[in-house]
Coordinates of C-alpha atoms in Angstrom, one line a residue:
X40 CA -7.8 1.7 -15.8
X41 CA -11.5 1.0 -16.4
X42 CA -12.5 0.0 -19.9
X43 CA -16.3 -0.4 -20.8
X44 CA -18.4 1.0 -23.6
X45 CA -21.4 1.9 -21.2
X46 CA -20.4 5.3 -19.7
X47 CA -22.5 4.7 -16.5
X48 CA -20.6 1.5 -15.9
X49 CA -17.2 3.1 -16.3
X50 CA -18.1 6.1 -14.2
X51 CA -19.6 3.9 -11.4
X52 CA -16.7 1.5 -11.2
X53 CA -14.2 4.4 -11.3
X54 CA -16.0 6.2 -8.4
X55 CA -16.0 3.1 -6.4
X56 CA -12.4 2.4 -6.8
X57 CA -11.2 5.9 -6.4
X58 CA -13.1 6.0 -3.1
X59 CA -10.5 3.4 -1.9
X60 CA -7.7 4.9 0.0
X61 CA -5.1 2.6 -1.7
X62 CA -6.4 2.7 -5.2
X63 CA -6.5 5.3 -7.8
X64 CA -8.1 5.2 -11.4
X65 CA -5.9 6.8 -13.8
X66 CA -7.9 6.5 -16.8
X67 CA -11.2 5.4 -18.6
X68 CA -11.7 4.0 -22.2
X69 CA -14.9 3.3 -24.0
X70 CA -13.5 0.6 -26.5
X71 CA -10.7 -1.8 -26.9
X72 CA -8.7 0.5 -29.4
X73 CA -8.8 3.4 -27.0
X74 CA -7.8 1.0 -24.1
X75 CA -4.7 -0.1 -26.1
X76 CA -3.6 3.5 -26.6
X77 CA -4.2 4.6 -23.0
X78 CA -2.6 1.6 -21.6
X79 CA 0.7 2.4 -23.4
X80 CA 0.4 6.1 -22.3
X81 CA -0.7 5.6 -18.7
X82 CA 0.8 2.2 -17.8
X83 CA -1.7 1.2 -15.2
X84 CA -1.0 -1.7 -12.8
X85 CA -4.3 -3.2 -13.5
X86 CA -7.0 -2.8 -16.2
X87 CA -10.7 -3.7 -15.8
X88 CA -11.6 -4.8 -19.4
X89 CA -15.1 -5.3 -20.7
X90 CA -15.3 -8.3 -22.9
X91 CA -17.8 -7.1 -25.5
X92 CA -17.2 -3.6 -27.1
X93 CA -17.4 -2.1 -30.4
X94 CA -14.3 -1.1 -32.5
X95 CA -12.1 -3.7 -30.8
X96 CA -13.5 -6.2 -28.3
X97 CA -11.9 -6.8 -25.0
X98 CA -10.2 -10.0 -26.0
X99 CA -8.3 -8.4 -29.0
X100 CA -7.4 -5.5 -26.7
X101 CA -6.0 -7.7 -24.0
X102 CA -3.8 -9.5 -26.5
X103 CA -2.4 -6.4 -27.9
X104 CA -1.8 -5.0 -24.5
X105 CA -0.2 -7.9 -23.0
X106 CA 2.0 -8.3 -26.1
X107 CA 3.4 -4.8 -25.4
X108 CA 7.0 -4.6 -23.9
X109 CA 6.4 -1.5 -21.6
X110 CA 9.0 -0.9 -18.9
X111 CA 8.1 -2.9 -15.8
X112 CA 6.0 -5.4 -17.8
X113 CA 2.5 -5.3 -19.0
X114 CA -0.4 -4.6 -16.8
X115 CA -2.6 -7.3 -15.1
X116 CA -6.0 -7.5 -17.0
X117 CA -9.3 -8.4 -15.2
X118 CA -12.1 -9.3 -17.7
X119 CA -15.5 -7.7 -16.9
X120 CA -18.4 -10.0 -18.0
X121 CA -22.1 -10.6 -17.5
X122 CA -21.8 -14.3 -17.8
X123 CA -19.1 -16.3 -16.1
X124 CA -19.2 -19.2 -18.6
X125 CA -18.2 -16.9 -21.5
X126 CA -16.1 -18.3 -24.3
X127 CA -14.5 -14.8 -24.7
X128 CA -13.4 -14.9 -21.1
X129 CA -11.9 -18.3 -21.5
X130 CA -9.9 -17.1 -24.6
X131 CA -8.9 -14.1 -22.5
X132 CA -7.5 -16.3 -19.8
X133 CA -5.6 -18.3 -22.4
X134 CA -4.2 -14.9 -23.7
X135 CA -2.9 -14.0 -20.3
X136 CA -5.7 -12.1 -18.4
X137 CA -5.4 -12.6 -14.7
X138 CA -9.1 -13.5 -14.1
X139 CA -12.5 -12.2 -14.5
X140 CA -15.1 -10.3 -12.7
X141 CA -18.9 -10.4 -12.9
X142 CA -20.5 -7.0 -13.5
X143 CA -23.0 -7.5 -10.7
X144 CA -20.2 -7.9 -8.1
X145 CA -20.4 -5.9 -5.0
X146 CA -18.2 -2.7 -4.4
X147 CA -16.1 -4.7 -1.8
X148 CA -15.7 -7.5 -4.3
X149 CA -14.6 -5.1 -7.0
X150 CA -12.0 -3.4 -4.8
X151 CA -10.8 -6.8 -3.5
X152 CA -10.4 -8.1 -7.0
X153 CA -8.1 -5.3 -7.9
X154 CA -5.9 -5.8 -4.9
X155 CA -5.8 -9.6 -5.4
X156 CA -4.7 -9.3 -9.0
X157 CA -2.3 -6.4 -8.2
X158 CA -0.6 -8.7 -5.6
X159 CA -0.4 -11.6 -8.1
X160 CA 0.0 -14.3 -5.4
X161 CA -3.6 -15.5 -5.6
X162 CA -6.2 -16.6 -8.2
X163 CA -9.2 -14.3 -8.6
X164 CA -12.4 -16.2 -8.0
X165 CA -10.6 -19.6 -8.0
X166 CA -13.7 -21.9 -7.8
X167 CA -15.4 -20.1 -10.8
X168 CA -12.2 -19.9 -12.8
X169 CA -11.7 -23.6 -12.3
X170 CA -15.2 -24.4 -13.3
X171 CA -14.8 -22.3 -16.4
X172 CA -11.7 -23.9 -17.5
X173 CA -12.9 -27.3 -16.7
X174 CA -16.0 -26.8 -18.8
X175 CA -13.9 -25.8 -21.8
X176 CA -11.3 -28.5 -21.2
X177 CA -14.1 -31.1 -21.5
X178 CA -15.4 -29.6 -24.8
X179 CA -12.1 -30.3 -26.5
X180 CA -9.8 -33.4 -26.6
X181 CA -7.0 -33.1 -24.4
X182 CA -3.7 -34.9 -25.2
X183 CA -1.7 -35.1 -22.0
X184 CA 1.6 -33.4 -22.1
X185 CA 4.1 -34.1 -19.3
X186 CA 5.5 -30.9 -18.0
X187 CA 9.2 -32.2 -18.7
X188 CA 10.7 -28.9 -17.6
X189 CA 9.3 -28.9 -14.2
X190 CA 10.6 -30.6 -11.1
X191 CA 8.4 -33.1 -9.2
X192 CA 7.9 -30.5 -6.6
X193 CA 7.0 -27.8 -9.1
X194 CA 4.4 -30.2 -10.6
X195 CA 2.9 -30.5 -7.2
X196 CA 2.7 -26.9 -6.8
X197 CA 1.2 -26.4 -10.3
X198 CA -1.5 -28.9 -9.4
X199 CA -2.4 -27.0 -6.3
X200 CA -2.4 -23.6 -8.3
X201 CA -4.8 -25.3 -10.7
X202 CA -7.0 -26.1 -7.7
X203 CA -7.1 -22.3 -6.8
X204 CA -4.9 -22.2 -3.8
X205 CA -3.0 -19.3 -2.7
X206 CA 0.7 -19.4 -1.9
X207 CA -0.1 -19.7 1.9
X208 CA -2.5 -22.6 1.3
X209 CA 0.0 -24.4 -0.9
X210 CA 2.7 -23.9 1.8
X211 CA 0.4 -25.3 4.3
X212 CA -0.6 -28.3 2.0
X213 CA 3.0 -29.1 1.2
X214 CA 4.5 -28.2 4.6
X215 CA 6.8 -25.6 3.0
X216 CA 7.7 -22.0 3.7
X217 CA 5.5 -19.5 1.9
X218 CA 8.7 -17.8 0.3
X219 CA 9.5 -21.3 -1.2
X220 CA 6.2 -21.6 -2.7
X221 CA 6.5 -18.1 -4.3
X222 CA 9.9 -19.2 -5.8
X223 CA 8.3 -22.3 -7.1
X224 CA 5.3 -20.5 -8.7
X225 CA 7.8 -18.0 -10.3
X226 CA 9.9 -20.9 -11.7
X227 CA 6.8 -22.6 -13.1
X228 CA 5.6 -19.4 -14.9
X229 CA 9.1 -18.8 -16.2
X230 CA 9.8 -22.4 -17.5
X231 CA 6.3 -22.7 -19.2
X232 CA 6.3 -19.0 -20.4
X233 CA 3.1 -18.2 -18.7
X234 CA 2.1 -14.7 -17.7
X235 CA 0.0 -15.3 -14.6
X236 CA -1.6 -18.0 -12.3
X237 CA -4.8 -17.9 -14.4
X238 CA -2.9 -18.8 -17.5
X239 CA -1.1 -21.6 -15.3
X240 CA -4.7 -23.1 -14.5
X241 CA -5.5 -23.1 -18.3
X242 CA -2.1 -24.9 -19.0
X243 CA -2.6 -27.4 -16.2
X244 CA -5.9 -28.6 -17.6
X245 CA -5.0 -28.4 -21.4
X246 CA -1.8 -30.3 -20.7
X247 CA -3.5 -33.0 -18.6
X248 CA -1.6 -32.1 -15.5
X249 CA -5.0 -32.1 -13.8
X250 CA -8.2 -33.4 -15.3
X251 CA -11.8 -32.1 -15.0
X252 CA -13.8 -33.7 -12.3
X253 CA -17.3 -35.1 -12.7
X254 CA -20.2 -32.7 -13.3
X255 CA -22.4 -32.1 -10.4

């Protein structure tokens, strides 16, 4: 589902995605309130959500949608934004959005983002997401919280997730089977009550499991 208050943006993104053989746009919404209603009705797998909209902004809409208890779980939300260092986007990641996409992304990047988020085993735009989280982590005092519910191996996996590595890359780094990594990631999300890898990155920085590097 595509949500944006600009009709041309909605129509353009929808046409690009519908042209993909493995993707189908099931609905469009022009504001956050309409998005909440349509998400409950259509139950899309992925929602592209504009950040700034009238009536109800993308952040508030994301919170309401992800708080829902639809059969099969809530959809994955990708925030659409013009600026990657946007405080709304950071708040959306904390609320459970799976990542964000810049509006000037190419058609291939758009389609790839939907596939990555739908698969759930990788982080969308890991380097940009990490920079966004680091910048906001620097702006607030962080009181380290030991992830007492995680095993040492799960903590190792969480650190690598926070670096933006995919399951395959983590498996190579730790010399584990990829399925074992998937199990660890699933256990981490369950134990920490996190919705997605993006939320795990936010947690890792805010809890002090990893710390922001020096600015370049």
